[in-house]
Amino acid sequence: MAIVLSNSSGKPIYEQITEQIKSEILTGVRQAGEQMPSIRTLAKDLRVSVITTKRAYEELERDGFVETVPGRGTYVALQNRQALREEQYRRAEAKLLEAVEIAKGAGITEKELTGCLHELYGGGDA
């Protein structure tokens, strides 16, 4: 599993793990029914606490990305990938709306905000 963690990102480690696994599922890197690493294995590989990986898996399960089968492990959930993508899109849209409201209140122009988004998104390289 290619999860990259950053202590300086400002996001909790469990959230970084959750976001990256969601991305792998939404982009098809991880397929429905595929077994996930155990909580302990992932914790060891990432050099984080078991509590951190457990919380990430709980978030993934709550959001419908994985299913845990007692005594067997955790698996990528059978789901409608398009529905999950649309849900993530709605969440991003809500955050962008919040950013627009803040920008308008601060007198930041649409062009400035768009430039900021472009830069944050990777300058169009993605």
GROMACS .gro file of C-alpha atoms in nm:
model
  126
    1MET     CA    1   0.000   0.000   0.000
    2ALA     CA    2   0.150   0.331  -0.109
    3ILE     CA    3   0.039   0.563   0.168
    4VAL     CA    4   0.251   0.870   0.227
    5LEU     CA    5   0.215   1.041   0.563
    6SER     CA    6   0.323   1.391   0.657
    7ASN     CA    7   0.364   1.514   1.012
    8SER     CA    8   0.362   1.874   0.886
    9SER     CA    9   0.039   1.858   0.682
   10GLY     CA   10  -0.187   1.982   0.961
   11LYS     CA   11  -0.421   1.685   0.907
   12PRO     CA   12  -0.438   1.404   1.160
   13ILE     CA   13  -0.255   1.087   1.052
   14TYR     CA   14  -0.574   0.877   1.055
   15GLU     CA   15  -0.736   1.129   0.819
   16GLN     CA   16  -0.440   1.112   0.580
   17ILE     CA   17  -0.467   0.733   0.575
   18THR     CA   18  -0.844   0.747   0.522
   19GLU     CA   19  -0.822   0.997   0.235
   20GLN     CA   20  -0.553   0.802   0.052
   21ILE     CA   21  -0.737   0.470   0.081
   22LYS     CA   22  -1.060   0.636  -0.037
   23SER     CA   23  -0.871   0.773  -0.335
   24GLU     CA   24  -0.733   0.427  -0.418
   25ILE     CA   25  -1.085   0.282  -0.407
   26LEU     CA   26  -1.245   0.562  -0.610
   27THR     CA   27  -0.975   0.545  -0.880
   28GLY     CA   28  -0.992   0.166  -0.906
   29VAL     CA   29  -0.649   0.093  -0.760
   30ARG     CA   30  -0.831  -0.117  -0.500
   31GLN     CA   31  -1.116  -0.332  -0.626
   32ALA     CA   32  -1.438  -0.437  -0.453
   33GLY     CA   33  -1.386  -0.754  -0.252
   34GLU     CA   34  -1.010  -0.702  -0.223
   35GLN     CA   35  -0.873  -0.773   0.124
   36MET     CA   36  -0.714  -0.480   0.303
   37PRO     CA   37  -0.403  -0.518   0.518
   38SER     CA   38  -0.484  -0.595   0.880
   39ILE     CA   39  -0.492  -0.302   1.119
   40ARG     CA   40  -0.174  -0.425   1.286
   41THR     CA   41   0.009  -0.484   0.959
   42LEU     CA   42  -0.080  -0.140   0.826
   43ALA     CA   43   0.022   0.022   1.155
   44LYS     CA   44   0.358  -0.155   1.142
   45ASP     CA   45   0.417  -0.068   0.775
   46LEU     CA   46   0.333   0.299   0.831
   47ARG     CA   47   0.508   0.314   1.169
   48VAL     CA   48   0.199   0.450   1.344
   49SER     CA   49  -0.007   0.326   1.635
   50VAL     CA   50  -0.266   0.053   1.598
   51ILE     CA   51  -0.520   0.300   1.739
   52THR     CA   52  -0.452   0.534   1.445
   53THR     CA   53  -0.507   0.268   1.180
   54LYS     CA   54  -0.811   0.136   1.366
   55ARG     CA   55  -0.967   0.482   1.358
   56ALA     CA   56  -0.892   0.514   0.984
   57TYR     CA   57  -1.059   0.178   0.915
   58GLU     CA   58  -1.359   0.277   1.130
   59GLU     CA   59  -1.399   0.597   0.926
   60LEU     CA   60  -1.372   0.400   0.600
   61GLU     CA   61  -1.633   0.153   0.720
   62ARG     CA   62  -1.867   0.429   0.838
   63ASP     CA   63  -1.842   0.595   0.494
   64GLY     CA   64  -1.912   0.265   0.315
   65PHE     CA   65  -1.570   0.213   0.159
   66VAL     CA   66  -1.476  -0.105   0.347
   67GLU     CA   67  -1.650  -0.387   0.533
   68THR     CA   68  -1.506  -0.580   0.824
   69VAL     CA   69  -1.587  -0.948   0.858
   70PRO     CA   70  -1.518  -1.062   1.214
   71GLY     CA   71  -1.240  -1.321   1.219
   72ARG     CA   72  -1.169  -1.280   0.846
   73GLY     CA   73  -1.049  -0.923   0.793
   74THR     CA   74  -1.139  -0.600   0.622
   75TYR     CA   75  -1.239  -0.586   0.255
   76VAL     CA   76  -1.311  -0.315   0.001
   77ALA     CA   77  -1.689  -0.286   0.004
   78LEU     CA   78  -1.904  -0.374  -0.293
   79GLN     CA   79  -2.039  -0.035  -0.388
   80ASN     CA   80  -2.143   0.190  -0.664
   81ARG     CA   81  -1.816   0.371  -0.737
   82GLN     CA   82  -2.004   0.648  -0.921
   83ALA     CA   83  -2.229   0.712  -0.621
   84LEU     CA   84  -1.927   0.734  -0.392
   85ARG     CA   85  -1.754   0.971  -0.634
   86GLU     CA   86  -2.064   1.191  -0.647
   87GLU     CA   87  -2.075   1.202  -0.267
   88GLN     CA   88  -1.709   1.308  -0.257
   89TYR     CA   89  -1.785   1.568  -0.526
   90ARG     CA   90  -2.067   1.712  -0.313
   91ARG     CA   91  -1.834   1.732  -0.013
   92ALA     CA   92  -1.570   1.912  -0.221
   93GLU     CA   93  -1.835   2.147  -0.359
   94ALA     CA   94  -1.949   2.236  -0.006
   95LYS     CA   95  -1.591   2.317   0.097
   96LEU     CA   96  -1.545   2.528  -0.217
   97LEU     CA   97  -1.864   2.718  -0.139
   98GLU     CA   98  -1.725   2.792   0.206
   99ALA     CA   99  -1.400   2.914   0.048
  100VAL     CA  100  -1.592   3.139  -0.194
  101GLU     CA  101  -1.789   3.295   0.093
  102ILE     CA  102  -1.467   3.361   0.288
  103ALA     CA  103  -1.299   3.506  -0.022
  104LYS     CA  104  -1.593   3.737  -0.100
  105GLY     CA  105  -1.593   3.859   0.259
  106ALA     CA  106  -1.222   3.936   0.236
  107GLY     CA  107  -1.245   4.110  -0.101
  108ILE     CA  108  -1.053   3.836  -0.283
  109THR     CA  109  -1.143   3.828  -0.650
  110GLU     CA  110  -1.266   3.522  -0.837
  111LYS     CA  111  -0.948   3.532  -1.047
  112GLU     CA  112  -0.730   3.532  -0.736
  113LEU     CA  113  -0.927   3.246  -0.580
  114THR     CA  114  -0.920   3.047  -0.904
  115GLY     CA  115  -0.544   3.099  -0.924
  116CYS     CA  116  -0.508   2.975  -0.568
  117LEU     CA  117  -0.717   2.666  -0.644
  118HIS     CA  118  -0.513   2.598  -0.956
  119GLU     CA  119  -0.190   2.624  -0.757
  120LEU     CA  120  -0.319   2.402  -0.474
  121TYR     CA  121  -0.443   2.143  -0.723
  122GLY     CA  122  -0.091   2.109  -0.856
  123GLY     CA  123  -0.072   2.376  -1.121
  124GLY     CA  124  -0.263   2.167  -1.372
  125ASP     CA  125  -0.012   1.881  -1.369
  126ALA     CA  126  -0.275   1.638  -1.241
   0.00000   0.00000   0.00000
